[in-house]
CSV table of C-alpha atoms in Angstrom, one decimal:
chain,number,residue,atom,x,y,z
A,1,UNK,CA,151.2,74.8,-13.5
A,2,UNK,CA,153.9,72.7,-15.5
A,3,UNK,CA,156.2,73.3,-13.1
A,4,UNK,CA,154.3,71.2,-10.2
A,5,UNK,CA,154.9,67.2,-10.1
A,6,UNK,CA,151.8,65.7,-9.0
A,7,UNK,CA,152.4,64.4,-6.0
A,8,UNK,CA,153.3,67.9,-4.7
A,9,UNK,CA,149.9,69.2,-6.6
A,10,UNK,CA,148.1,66.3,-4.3
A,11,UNK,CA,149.7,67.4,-1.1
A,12,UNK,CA,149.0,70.9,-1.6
A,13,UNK,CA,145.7,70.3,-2.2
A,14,UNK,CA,145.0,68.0,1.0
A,15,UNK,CA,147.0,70.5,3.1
A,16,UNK,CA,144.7,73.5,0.9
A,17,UNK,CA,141.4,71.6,2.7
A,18,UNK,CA,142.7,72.0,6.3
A,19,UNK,CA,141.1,75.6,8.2
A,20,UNK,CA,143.3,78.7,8.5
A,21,UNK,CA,145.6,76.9,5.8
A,22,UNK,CA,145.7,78.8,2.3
A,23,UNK,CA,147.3,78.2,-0.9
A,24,UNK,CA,150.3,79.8,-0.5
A,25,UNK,CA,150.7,78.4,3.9
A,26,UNK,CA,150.0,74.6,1.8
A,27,UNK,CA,152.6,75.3,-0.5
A,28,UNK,CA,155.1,76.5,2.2
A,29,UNK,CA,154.3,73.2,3.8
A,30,UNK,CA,154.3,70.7,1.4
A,31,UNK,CA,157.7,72.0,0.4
A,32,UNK,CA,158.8,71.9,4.1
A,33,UNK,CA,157.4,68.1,4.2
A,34,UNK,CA,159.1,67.2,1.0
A,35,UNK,CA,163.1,68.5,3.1
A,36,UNK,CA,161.8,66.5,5.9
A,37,UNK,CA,163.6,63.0,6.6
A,38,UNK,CA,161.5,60.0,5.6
A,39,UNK,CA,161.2,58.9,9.0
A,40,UNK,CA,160.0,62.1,10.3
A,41,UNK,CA,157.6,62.0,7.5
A,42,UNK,CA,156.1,58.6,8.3
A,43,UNK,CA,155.7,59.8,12.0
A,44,UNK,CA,153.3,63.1,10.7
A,45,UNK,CA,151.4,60.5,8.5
A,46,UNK,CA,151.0,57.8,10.9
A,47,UNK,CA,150.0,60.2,14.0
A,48,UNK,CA,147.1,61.4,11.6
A,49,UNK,CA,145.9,57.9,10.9
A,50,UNK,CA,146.7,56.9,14.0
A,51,UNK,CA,144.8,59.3,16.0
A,52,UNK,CA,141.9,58.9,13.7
A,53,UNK,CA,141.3,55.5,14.1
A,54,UNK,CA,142.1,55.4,17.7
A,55,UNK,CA,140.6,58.1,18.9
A,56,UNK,CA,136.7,57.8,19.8
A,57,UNK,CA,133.7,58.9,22.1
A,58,UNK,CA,133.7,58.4,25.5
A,59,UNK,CA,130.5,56.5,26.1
A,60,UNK,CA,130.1,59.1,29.8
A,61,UNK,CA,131.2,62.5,28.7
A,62,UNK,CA,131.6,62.1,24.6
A,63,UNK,CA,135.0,63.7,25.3
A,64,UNK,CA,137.6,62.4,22.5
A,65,UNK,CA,139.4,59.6,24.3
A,66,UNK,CA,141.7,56.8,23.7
A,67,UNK,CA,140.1,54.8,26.9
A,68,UNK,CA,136.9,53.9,27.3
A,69,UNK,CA,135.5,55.8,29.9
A,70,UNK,CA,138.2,58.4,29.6
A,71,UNK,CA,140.7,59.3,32.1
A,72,UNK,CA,138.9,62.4,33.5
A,73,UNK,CA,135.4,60.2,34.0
A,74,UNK,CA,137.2,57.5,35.5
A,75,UNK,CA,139.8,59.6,37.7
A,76,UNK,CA,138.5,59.4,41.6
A,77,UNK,CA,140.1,61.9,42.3
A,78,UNK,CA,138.0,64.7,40.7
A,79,UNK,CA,134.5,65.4,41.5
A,80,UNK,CA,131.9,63.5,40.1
A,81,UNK,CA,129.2,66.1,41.5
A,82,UNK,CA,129.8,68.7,39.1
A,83,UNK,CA,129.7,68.2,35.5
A,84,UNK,CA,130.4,71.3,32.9
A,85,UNK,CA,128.7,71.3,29.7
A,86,UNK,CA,130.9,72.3,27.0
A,87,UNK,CA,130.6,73.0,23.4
A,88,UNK,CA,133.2,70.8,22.0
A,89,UNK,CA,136.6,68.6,22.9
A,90,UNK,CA,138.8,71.7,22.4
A,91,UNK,CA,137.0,73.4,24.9
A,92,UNK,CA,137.6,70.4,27.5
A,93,UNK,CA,141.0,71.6,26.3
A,94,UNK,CA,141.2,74.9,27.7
A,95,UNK,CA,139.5,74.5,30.8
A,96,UNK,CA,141.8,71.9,32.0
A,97,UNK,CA,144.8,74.3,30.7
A,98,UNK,CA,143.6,77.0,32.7
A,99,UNK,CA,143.7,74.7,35.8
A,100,UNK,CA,140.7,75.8,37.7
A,101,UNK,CA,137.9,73.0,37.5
A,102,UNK,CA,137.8,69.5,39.7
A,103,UNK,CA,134.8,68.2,38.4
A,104,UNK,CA,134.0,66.0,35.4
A,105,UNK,CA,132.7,67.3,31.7
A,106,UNK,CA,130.2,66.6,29.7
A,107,UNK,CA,130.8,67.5,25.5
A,108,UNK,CA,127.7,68.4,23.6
A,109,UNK,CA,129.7,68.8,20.3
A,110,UNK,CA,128.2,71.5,19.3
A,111,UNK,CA,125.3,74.0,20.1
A,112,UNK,CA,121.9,74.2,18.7
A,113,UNK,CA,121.6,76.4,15.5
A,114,UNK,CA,118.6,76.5,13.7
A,115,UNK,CA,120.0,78.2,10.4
A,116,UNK,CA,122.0,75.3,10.1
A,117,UNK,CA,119.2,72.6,11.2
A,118,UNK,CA,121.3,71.6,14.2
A,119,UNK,CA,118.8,70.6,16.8
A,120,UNK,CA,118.6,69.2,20.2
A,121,UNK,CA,118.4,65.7,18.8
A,122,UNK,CA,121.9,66.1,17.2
A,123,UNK,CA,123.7,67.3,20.4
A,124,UNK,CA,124.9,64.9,23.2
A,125,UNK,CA,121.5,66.1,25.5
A,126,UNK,CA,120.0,62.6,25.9
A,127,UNK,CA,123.4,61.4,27.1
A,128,UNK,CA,123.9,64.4,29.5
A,129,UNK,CA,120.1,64.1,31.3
A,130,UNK,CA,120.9,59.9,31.6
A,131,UNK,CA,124.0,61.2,33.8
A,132,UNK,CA,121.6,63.2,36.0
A,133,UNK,CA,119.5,60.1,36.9
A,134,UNK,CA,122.2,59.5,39.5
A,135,UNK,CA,121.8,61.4,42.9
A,136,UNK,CA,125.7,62.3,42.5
A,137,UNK,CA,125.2,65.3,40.5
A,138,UNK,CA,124.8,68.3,42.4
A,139,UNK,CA,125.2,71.0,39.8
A,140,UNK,CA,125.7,71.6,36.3
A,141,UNK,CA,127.8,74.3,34.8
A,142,UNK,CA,127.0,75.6,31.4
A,143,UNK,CA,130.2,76.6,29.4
A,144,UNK,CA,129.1,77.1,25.7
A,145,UNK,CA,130.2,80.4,24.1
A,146,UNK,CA,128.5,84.0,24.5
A,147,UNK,CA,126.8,83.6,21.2
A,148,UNK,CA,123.2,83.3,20.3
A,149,UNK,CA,124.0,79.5,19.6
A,150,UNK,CA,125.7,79.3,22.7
A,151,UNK,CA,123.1,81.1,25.1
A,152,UNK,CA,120.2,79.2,22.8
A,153,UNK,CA,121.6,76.3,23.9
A,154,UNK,CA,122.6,77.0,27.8
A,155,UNK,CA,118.8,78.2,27.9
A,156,UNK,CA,117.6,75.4,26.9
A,157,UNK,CA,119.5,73.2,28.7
A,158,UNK,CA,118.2,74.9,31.8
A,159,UNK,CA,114.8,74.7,30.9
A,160,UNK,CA,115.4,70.9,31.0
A,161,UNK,CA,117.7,70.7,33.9
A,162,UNK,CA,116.0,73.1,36.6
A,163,UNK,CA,112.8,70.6,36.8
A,164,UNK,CA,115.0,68.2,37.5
A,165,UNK,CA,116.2,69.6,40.7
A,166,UNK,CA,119.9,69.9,39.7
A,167,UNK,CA,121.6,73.7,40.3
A,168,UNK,CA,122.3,75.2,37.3
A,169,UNK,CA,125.0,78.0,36.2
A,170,UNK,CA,126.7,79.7,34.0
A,171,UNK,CA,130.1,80.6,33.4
A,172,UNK,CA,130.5,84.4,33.7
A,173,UNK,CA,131.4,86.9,31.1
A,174,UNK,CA,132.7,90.1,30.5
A,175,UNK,CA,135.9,91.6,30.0
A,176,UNK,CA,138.6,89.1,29.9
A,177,UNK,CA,141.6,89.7,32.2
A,178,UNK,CA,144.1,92.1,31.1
A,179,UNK,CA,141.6,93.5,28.6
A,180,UNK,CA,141.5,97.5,28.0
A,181,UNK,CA,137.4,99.0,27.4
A,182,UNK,CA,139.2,100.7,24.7
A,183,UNK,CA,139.6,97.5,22.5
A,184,UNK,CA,136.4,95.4,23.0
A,185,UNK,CA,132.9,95.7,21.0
A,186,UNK,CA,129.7,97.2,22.6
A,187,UNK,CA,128.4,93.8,23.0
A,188,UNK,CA,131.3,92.6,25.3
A,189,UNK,CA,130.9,95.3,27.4
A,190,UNK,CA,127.2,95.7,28.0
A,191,UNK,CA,127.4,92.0,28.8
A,192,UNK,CA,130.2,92.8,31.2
A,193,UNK,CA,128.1,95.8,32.6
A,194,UNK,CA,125.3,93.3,33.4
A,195,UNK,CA,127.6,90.5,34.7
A,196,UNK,CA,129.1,93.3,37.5
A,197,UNK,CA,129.0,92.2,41.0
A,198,UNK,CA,129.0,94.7,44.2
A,199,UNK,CA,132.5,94.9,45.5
A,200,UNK,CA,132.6,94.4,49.2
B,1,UNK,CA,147.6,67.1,30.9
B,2,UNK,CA,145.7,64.4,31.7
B,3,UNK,CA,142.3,65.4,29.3
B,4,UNK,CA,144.5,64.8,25.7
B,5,UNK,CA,143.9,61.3,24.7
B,6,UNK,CA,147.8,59.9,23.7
B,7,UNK,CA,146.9,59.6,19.7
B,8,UNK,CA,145.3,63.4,20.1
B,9,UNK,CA,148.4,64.5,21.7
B,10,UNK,CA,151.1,63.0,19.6
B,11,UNK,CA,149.4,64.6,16.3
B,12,UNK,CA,149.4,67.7,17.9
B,13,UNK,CA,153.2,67.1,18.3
B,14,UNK,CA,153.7,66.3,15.1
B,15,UNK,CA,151.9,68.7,13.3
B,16,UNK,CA,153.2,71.5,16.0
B,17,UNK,CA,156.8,71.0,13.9
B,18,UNK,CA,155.7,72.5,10.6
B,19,UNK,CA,156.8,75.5,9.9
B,20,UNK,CA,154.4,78.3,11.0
B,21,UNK,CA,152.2,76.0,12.9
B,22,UNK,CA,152.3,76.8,16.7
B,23,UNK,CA,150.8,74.8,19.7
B,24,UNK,CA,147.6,76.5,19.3
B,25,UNK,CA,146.7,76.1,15.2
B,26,UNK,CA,148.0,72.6,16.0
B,27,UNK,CA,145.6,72.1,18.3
B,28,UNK,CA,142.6,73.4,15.8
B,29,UNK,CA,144.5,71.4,13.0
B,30,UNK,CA,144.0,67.8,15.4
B,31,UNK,CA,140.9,69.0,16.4
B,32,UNK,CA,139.5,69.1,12.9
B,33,UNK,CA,140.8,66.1,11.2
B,34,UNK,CA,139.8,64.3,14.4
B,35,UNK,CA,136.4,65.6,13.1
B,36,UNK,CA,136.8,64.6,9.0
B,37,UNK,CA,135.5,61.7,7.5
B,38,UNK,CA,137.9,58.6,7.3
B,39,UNK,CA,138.4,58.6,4.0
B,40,UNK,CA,139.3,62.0,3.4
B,41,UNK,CA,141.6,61.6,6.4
B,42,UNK,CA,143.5,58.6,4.3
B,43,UNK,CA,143.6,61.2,1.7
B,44,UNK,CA,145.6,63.4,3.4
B,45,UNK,CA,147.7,61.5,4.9
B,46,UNK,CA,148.5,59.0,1.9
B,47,UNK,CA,148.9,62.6,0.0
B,48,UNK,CA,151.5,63.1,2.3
B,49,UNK,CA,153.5,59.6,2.1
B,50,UNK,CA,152.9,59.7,-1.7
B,51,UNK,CA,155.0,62.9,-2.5
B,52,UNK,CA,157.8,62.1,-0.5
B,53,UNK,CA,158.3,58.8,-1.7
B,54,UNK,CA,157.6,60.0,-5.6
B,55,UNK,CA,159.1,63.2,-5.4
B,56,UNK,CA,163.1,63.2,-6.6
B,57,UNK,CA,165.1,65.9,-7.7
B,58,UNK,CA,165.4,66.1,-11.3
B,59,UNK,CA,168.9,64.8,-13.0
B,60,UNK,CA,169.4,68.3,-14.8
B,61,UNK,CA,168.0,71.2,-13.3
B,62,UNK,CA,167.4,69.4,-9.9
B,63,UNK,CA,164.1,70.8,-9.0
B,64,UNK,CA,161.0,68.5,-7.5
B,65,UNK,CA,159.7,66.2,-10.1
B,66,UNK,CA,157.7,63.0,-10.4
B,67,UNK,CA,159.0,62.3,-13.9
B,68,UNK,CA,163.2,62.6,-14.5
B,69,UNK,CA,163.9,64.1,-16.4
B,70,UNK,CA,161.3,66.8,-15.0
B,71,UNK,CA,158.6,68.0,-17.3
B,72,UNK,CA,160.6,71.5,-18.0
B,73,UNK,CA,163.5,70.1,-18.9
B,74,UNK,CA,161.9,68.0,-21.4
B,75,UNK,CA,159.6,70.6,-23.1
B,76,UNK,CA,160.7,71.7,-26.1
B,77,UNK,CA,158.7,74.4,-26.2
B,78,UNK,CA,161.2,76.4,-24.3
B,79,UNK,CA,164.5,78.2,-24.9
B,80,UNK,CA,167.2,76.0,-23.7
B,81,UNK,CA,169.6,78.2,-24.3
B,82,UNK,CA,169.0,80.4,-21.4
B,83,UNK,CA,168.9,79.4,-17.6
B,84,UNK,CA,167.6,80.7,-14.6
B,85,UNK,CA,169.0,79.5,-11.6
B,86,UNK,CA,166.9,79.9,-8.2
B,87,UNK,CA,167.7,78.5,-4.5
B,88,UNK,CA,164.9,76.6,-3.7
B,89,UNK,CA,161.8,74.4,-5.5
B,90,UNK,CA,159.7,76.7,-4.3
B,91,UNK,CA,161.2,79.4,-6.3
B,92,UNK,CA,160.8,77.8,-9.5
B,93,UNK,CA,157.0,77.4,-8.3
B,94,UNK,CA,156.5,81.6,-8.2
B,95,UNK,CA,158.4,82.0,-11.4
B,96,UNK,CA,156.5,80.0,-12.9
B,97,UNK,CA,153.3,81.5,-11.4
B,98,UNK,CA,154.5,84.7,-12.8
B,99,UNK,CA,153.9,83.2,-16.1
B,100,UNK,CA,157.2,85.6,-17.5
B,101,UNK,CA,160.1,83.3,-18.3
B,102,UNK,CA,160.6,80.4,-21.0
B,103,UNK,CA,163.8,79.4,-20.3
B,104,UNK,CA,164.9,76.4,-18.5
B,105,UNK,CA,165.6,76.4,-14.2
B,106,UNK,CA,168.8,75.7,-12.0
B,107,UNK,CA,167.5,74.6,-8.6
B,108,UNK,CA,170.7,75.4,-5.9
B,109,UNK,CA,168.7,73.8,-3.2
B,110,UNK,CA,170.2,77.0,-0.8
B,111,UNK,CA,172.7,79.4,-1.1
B,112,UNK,CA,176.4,79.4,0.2
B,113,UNK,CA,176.0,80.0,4.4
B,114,UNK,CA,179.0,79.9,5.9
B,115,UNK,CA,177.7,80.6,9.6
B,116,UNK,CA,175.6,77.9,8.8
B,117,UNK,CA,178.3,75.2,7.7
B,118,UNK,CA,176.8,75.5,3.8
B,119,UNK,CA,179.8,76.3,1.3
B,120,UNK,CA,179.7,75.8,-2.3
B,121,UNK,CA,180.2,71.9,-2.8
B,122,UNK,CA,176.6,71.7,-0.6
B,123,UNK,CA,174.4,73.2,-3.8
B,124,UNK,CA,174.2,71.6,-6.9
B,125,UNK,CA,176.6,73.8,-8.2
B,126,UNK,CA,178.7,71.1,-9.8
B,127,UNK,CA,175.8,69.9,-11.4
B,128,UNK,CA,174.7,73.6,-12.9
B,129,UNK,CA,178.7,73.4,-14.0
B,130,UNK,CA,178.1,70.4,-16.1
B,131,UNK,CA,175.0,71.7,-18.2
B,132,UNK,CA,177.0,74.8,-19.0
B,133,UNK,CA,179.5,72.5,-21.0
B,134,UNK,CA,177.1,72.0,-24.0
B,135,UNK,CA,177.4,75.2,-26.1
B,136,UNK,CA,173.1,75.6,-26.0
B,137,UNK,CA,173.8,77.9,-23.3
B,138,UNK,CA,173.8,81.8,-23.9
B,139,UNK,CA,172.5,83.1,-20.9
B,140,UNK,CA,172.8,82.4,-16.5
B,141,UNK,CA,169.7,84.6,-15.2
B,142,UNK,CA,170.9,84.3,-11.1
B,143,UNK,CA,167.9,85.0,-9.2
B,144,UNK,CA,169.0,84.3,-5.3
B,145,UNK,CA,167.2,86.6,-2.8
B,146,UNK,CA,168.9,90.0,-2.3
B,147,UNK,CA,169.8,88.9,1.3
B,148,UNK,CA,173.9,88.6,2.1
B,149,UNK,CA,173.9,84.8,1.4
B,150,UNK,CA,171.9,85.3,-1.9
B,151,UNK,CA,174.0,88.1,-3.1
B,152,UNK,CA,177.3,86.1,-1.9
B,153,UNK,CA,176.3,83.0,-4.0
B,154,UNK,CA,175.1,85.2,-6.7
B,155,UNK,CA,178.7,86.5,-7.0
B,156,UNK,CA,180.6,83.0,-6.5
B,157,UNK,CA,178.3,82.2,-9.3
B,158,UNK,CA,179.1,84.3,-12.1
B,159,UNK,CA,182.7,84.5,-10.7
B,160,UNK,CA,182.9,80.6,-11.8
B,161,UNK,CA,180.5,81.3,-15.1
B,162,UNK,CA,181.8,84.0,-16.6
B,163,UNK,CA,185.1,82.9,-17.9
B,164,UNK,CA,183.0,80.5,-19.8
B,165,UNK,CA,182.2,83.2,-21.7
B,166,UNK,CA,178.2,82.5,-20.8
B,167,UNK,CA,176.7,85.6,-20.3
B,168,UNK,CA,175.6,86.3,-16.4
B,169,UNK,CA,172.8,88.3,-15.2
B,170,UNK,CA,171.1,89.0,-12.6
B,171,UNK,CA,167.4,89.4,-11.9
B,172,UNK,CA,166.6,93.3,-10.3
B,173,UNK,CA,166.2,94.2,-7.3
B,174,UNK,CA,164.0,97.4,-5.8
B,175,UNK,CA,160.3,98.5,-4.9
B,176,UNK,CA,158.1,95.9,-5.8
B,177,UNK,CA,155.2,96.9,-8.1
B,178,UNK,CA,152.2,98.9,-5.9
B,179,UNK,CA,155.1,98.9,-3.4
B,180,UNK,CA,155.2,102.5,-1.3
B,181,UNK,CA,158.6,104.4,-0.2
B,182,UNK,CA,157.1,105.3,2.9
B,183,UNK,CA,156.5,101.5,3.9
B,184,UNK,CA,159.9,100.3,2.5
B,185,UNK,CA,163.4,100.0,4.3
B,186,UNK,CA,166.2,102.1,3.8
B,187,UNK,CA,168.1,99.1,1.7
B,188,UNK,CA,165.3,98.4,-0.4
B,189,UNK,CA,165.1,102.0,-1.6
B,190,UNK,CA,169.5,101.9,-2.1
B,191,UNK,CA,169.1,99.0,-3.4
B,192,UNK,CA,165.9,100.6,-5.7
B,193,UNK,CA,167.8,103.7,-6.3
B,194,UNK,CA,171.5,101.9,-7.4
B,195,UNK,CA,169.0,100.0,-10.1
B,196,UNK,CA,167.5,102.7,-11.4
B,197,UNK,CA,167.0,103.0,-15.3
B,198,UNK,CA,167.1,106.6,-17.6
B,199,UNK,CA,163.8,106.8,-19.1
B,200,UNK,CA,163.8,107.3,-22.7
């Protein structure tokens, strides 16, 4: 298009590569970026750098952190018997949002998926069973996704695990809170059906 | 919360202040250039830096250019008798896209809010003045948004241009094309039904 300087063609692009963010959300940006004071623009661009090269591993849990251990693995007040396995840093994320968990994490970044020749060896396993040499941990909680990915992997992390003499478990699922039967798939309700527990 | 790393959490911020971008996309958004390669992350954010610092409004038509004047002012493949005059950038961008119009552009850069403190000497109306001095000009196509302020500055407009003796028009208004009655509102089909054309 004639109309576009190049510059704006660049940004749009870049923006275009982001997920969730199409042509026409880019554009809306770009243009929004281009009104934006200069200052306000160095900000967004720095905070991308910045995060990127500041941001790593940590060497315990392989949560993103800017410390080394992170604060969670190094806070004493939390409970170093429990770790939860989780999928990826996001999902660290929402646990802590929602509040409910003392314990520390452990991120596998990502699950095993054979279609996509994601195996063991590429998850964060080794670094989860040299945790478990210590007599600390007293159970493992399993937090990846209700997919076949997710249950592959919680499976075989169980396998490897139970031996071990650690207690393993899973987060529940079913029917999420304020959800209506009406509105959910077969699948989430079958698995709800099975998850049911006697009311006493 | 304790979990976000500070570099995680102030790109999160920062990107949470685009327009259409809420905590949670944010969130993903972090999550996923935390997860790109360097160099594409320099990309984007050096895509960013780039077009503001290269982008200027162009002397004559004051849209977003690189070059000044901008690259449709200076082709002489169009008519520069005729202009169309638009409230944003962005707008030149879609009529463009539309592929319809060969004229030259007017860029506003807004329309005459006075709720919001924007009057008349706030758009680049002087400017728009200026270029109607040459006698090239035949025809004003105003094509603000049919919302108040759009239709207010559309008026102001050809109040100030038509004792010029330019000819003033305005672009129509009414149910777009593969648009519906039942799905539209009542001022859409007014406004559809005021424009309407005998068929010959």
């Amino acid at each position: 298009m004639k109309s576009t300087a190049r510059p704006i063609e660049n940004l749009i692009n870049q923006l275009n590569k982001l997920p969730g963010i199409g042509n026409k959300t880019a554009q809306r940006l770009a243009y929004f970026i281009l009104d934006m004071e200069e200052d306000k623009v160095n900000l967004l661009s720095n905070s991308i750098i910045d995060a990127k090269k500041n941001v790593k591993e940590c060497s315990i849990c392989s949560n993103f952190t800017d410390l080394d251990p992170c604060a969670i693995c190094t806070d004493d007040k939390r409970d170093n018997s429990i770790i939860c396995v989780v999928e990826y840093p996001k999902d660290v994320e929402a646990m802590e949002r929602a509040n409910c968990f003392n314990g520390l994490y452990h991120v596998l970044h990502g699950v095993i998926a054979p279609t996509k020749g994601i195996g063991p060896a590429e998850l964060k396993i080794r670094e989860l069973l040299r945790r478990l040499e210590s007599d600390d941990i007293k159970e493992i909680i399993i937090a990846t996704n209700p997919t076949v990915e997710g249950d592959t992997t919680a499976l075989y992390l169980s396998k490897l695990i139970s031996p071990l003499g650690v207690k393993t478990t899973r987060i529940g699922y079913g029917l999420p809170v304020g959800g209506d039967l009406e509105y959910y798939d077969e699948v989430t309700i079958s698995t709800a059906l099975e998850n049911r527990r006697e009311l006493k």
